[in-house]
C-alpha positions as a Python dict, from the first residue, in 0.01 Angstrom:
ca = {
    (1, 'X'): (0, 0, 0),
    (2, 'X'): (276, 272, -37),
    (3, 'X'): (469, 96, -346),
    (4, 'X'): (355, -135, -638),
    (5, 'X'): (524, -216, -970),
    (6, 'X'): (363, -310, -1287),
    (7, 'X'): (528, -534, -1545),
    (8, 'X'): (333, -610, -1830),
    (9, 'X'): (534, -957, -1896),
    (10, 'X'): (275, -1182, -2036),
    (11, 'X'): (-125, -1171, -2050),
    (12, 'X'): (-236, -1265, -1683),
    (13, 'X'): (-545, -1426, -1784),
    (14, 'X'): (-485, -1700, -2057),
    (15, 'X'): (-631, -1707, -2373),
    (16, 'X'): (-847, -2034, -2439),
    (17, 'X'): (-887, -2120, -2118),
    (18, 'X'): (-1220, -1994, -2026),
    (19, 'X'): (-1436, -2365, -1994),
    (20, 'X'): (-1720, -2437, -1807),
    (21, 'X'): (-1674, -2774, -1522),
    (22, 'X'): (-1878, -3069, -1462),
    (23, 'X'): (-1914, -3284, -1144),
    (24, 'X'): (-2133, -3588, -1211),
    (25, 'X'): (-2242, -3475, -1523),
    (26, 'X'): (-2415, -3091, -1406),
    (27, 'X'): (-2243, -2779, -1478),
    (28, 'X'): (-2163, -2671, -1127),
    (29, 'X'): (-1900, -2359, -1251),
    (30, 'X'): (-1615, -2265, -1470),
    (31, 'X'): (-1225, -2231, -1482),
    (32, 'X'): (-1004, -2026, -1653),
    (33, 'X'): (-618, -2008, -1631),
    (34, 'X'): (-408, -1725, -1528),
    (35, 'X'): (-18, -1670, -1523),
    (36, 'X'): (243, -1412, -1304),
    (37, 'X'): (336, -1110, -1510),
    (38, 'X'): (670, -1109, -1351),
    (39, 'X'): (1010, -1243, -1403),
    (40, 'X'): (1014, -1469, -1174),
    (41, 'X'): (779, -1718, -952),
    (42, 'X'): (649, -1642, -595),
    (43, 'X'): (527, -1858, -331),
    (44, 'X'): (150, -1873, -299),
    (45, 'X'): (195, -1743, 113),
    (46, 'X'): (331, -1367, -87),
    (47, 'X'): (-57, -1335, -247),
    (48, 'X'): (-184, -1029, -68),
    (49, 'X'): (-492, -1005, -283),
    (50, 'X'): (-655, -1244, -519),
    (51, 'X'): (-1048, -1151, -630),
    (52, 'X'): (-1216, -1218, -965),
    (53, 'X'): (-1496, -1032, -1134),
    (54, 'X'): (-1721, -1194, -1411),
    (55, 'X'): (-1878, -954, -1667),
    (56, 'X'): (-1882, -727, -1396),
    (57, 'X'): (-1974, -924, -1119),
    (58, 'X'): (-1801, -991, -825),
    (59, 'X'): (-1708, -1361, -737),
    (60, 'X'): (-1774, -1454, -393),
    (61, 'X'): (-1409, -1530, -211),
    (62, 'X'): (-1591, -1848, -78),
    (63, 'X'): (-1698, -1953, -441),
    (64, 'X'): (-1328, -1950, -566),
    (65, 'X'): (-1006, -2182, -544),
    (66, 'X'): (-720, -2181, -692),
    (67, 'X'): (-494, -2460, -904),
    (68, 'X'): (-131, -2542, -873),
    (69, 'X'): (90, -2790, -876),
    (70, 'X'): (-177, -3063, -911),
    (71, 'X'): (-343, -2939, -593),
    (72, 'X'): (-656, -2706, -520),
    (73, 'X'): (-677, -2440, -284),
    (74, 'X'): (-925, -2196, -134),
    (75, 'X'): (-818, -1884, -92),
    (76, 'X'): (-861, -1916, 300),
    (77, 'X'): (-558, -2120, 290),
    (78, 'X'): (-344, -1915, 63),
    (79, 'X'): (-181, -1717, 351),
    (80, 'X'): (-27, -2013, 496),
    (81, 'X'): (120, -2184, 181),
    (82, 'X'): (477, -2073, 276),
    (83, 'X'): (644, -2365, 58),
    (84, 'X'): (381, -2385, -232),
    (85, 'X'): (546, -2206, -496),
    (86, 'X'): (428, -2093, -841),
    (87, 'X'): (646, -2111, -1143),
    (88, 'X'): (686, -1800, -1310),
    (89, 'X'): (610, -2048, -1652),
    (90, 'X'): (326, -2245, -1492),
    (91, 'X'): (-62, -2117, -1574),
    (92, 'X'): (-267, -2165, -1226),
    (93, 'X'): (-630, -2241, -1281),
    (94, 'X'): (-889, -2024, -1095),
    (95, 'X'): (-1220, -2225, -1046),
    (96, 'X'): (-1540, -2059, -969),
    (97, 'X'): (-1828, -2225, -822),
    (98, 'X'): (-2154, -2183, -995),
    (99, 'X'): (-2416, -2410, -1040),
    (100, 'X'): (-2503, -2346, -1441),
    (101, 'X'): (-2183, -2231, -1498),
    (102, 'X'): (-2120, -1982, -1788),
    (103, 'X'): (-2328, -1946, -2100),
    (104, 'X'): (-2233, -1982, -2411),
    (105, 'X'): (-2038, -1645, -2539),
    (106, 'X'): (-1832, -1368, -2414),
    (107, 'X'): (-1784, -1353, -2132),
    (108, 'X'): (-1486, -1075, -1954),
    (109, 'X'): (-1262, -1183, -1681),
    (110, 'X'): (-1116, -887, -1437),
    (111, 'X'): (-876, -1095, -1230),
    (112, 'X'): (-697, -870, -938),
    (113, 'X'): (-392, -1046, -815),
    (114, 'X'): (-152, -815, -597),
    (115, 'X'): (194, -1038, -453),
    (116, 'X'): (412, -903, -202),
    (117, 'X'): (775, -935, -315),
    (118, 'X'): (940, -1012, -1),
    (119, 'X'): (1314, -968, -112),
    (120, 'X'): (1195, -625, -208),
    (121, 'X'): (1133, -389, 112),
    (122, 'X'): (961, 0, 62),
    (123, 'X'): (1277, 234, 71),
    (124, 'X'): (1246, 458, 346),
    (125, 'X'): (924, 294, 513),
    (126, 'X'): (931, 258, 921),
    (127, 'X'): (676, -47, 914),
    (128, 'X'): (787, -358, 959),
    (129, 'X'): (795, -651, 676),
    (130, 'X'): (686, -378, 464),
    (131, 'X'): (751, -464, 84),
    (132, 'X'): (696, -385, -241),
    (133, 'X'): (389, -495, -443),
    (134, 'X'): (330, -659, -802),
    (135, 'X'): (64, -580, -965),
    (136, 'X'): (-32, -872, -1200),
    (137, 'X'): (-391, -778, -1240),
    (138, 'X'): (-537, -834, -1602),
    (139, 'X'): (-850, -787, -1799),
    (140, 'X'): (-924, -1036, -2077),
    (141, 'X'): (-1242, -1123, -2252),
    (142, 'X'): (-1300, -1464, -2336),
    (143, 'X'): (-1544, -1678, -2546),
    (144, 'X'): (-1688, -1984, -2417),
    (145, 'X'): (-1873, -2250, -2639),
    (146, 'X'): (-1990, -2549, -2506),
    (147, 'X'): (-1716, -2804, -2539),
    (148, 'X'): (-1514, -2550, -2758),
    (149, 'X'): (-1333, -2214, -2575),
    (150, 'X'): (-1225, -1993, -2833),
    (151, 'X'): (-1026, -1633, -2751),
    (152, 'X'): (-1205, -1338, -2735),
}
């Protein structure tokens, strides 16, 4: 990756959002919301890079979907969303799968999330389809109480 910008728009991860999820009544994970720190939306097809780490602890790929537009996806299927676009206003919720969820407390979310900007190619670059990066990773930590989430 030869070019990547960084604008500091809005908070990619989203305060309050940090809740654990139930299926049945067990705890099988958590959720959290995140945002674009950009001007403007992308389609989901432009994510080059989406990965989450937990208090320090990398989140399987496997273990991970992602929320929009009343739909779920794993990130397998991100590549191929070419008409699944993301509102530049719109939070997308990032659920993790893990049995017991979160415990009550802090808890810090490291959320990497690199989009190509396709209208945007590297000035000077010989490779083909090769554009510009946004950065809109983020760093937040959260609190989580049981039935209660409450910003860090």
């Amino acid at each position: 990756m030869a070019f990547k910008m960084k604008l500091d728009f809005v908070d990619v991860v989203c305060n309050d959002s940090l809740k654990n999820t139930y299926v049945n009544g067990k705890r099988l994970g958590y959720e959290f919301q995140i945002r674009l720190s950009n001007y403007r939306g992308h389609y989901l097809s432009c994510i080059q890079e989406l990965a989450v780490k937990v208090d320090g602890k990398e989140v399987h790929a496997d273990d991970l979907s992602l929320c929009l537009n009343e739909k779920e996806f794993t990130l397998q299927q991100i590549p191929s969303l070419i008409s699944e676009f993301w509102n530049v206003i719109e939070p997308a919720t990032i659920k993790v799968y893990a049995p017991g969820g979160l415990s009550e407390g802090e808890h810090t979310i490291d959320v990497t999330l690199l989009v190509r900007i396709p209208y945007m190619p590297v000035p000077g670059s010989n490779k083909e389809h090769d554009y510009a990066v946004l950065d809109s990773c983020g760093t937040k930590t959260l609190q989580i109480v049981e039935g209660v989430q409450v910003n860090g």
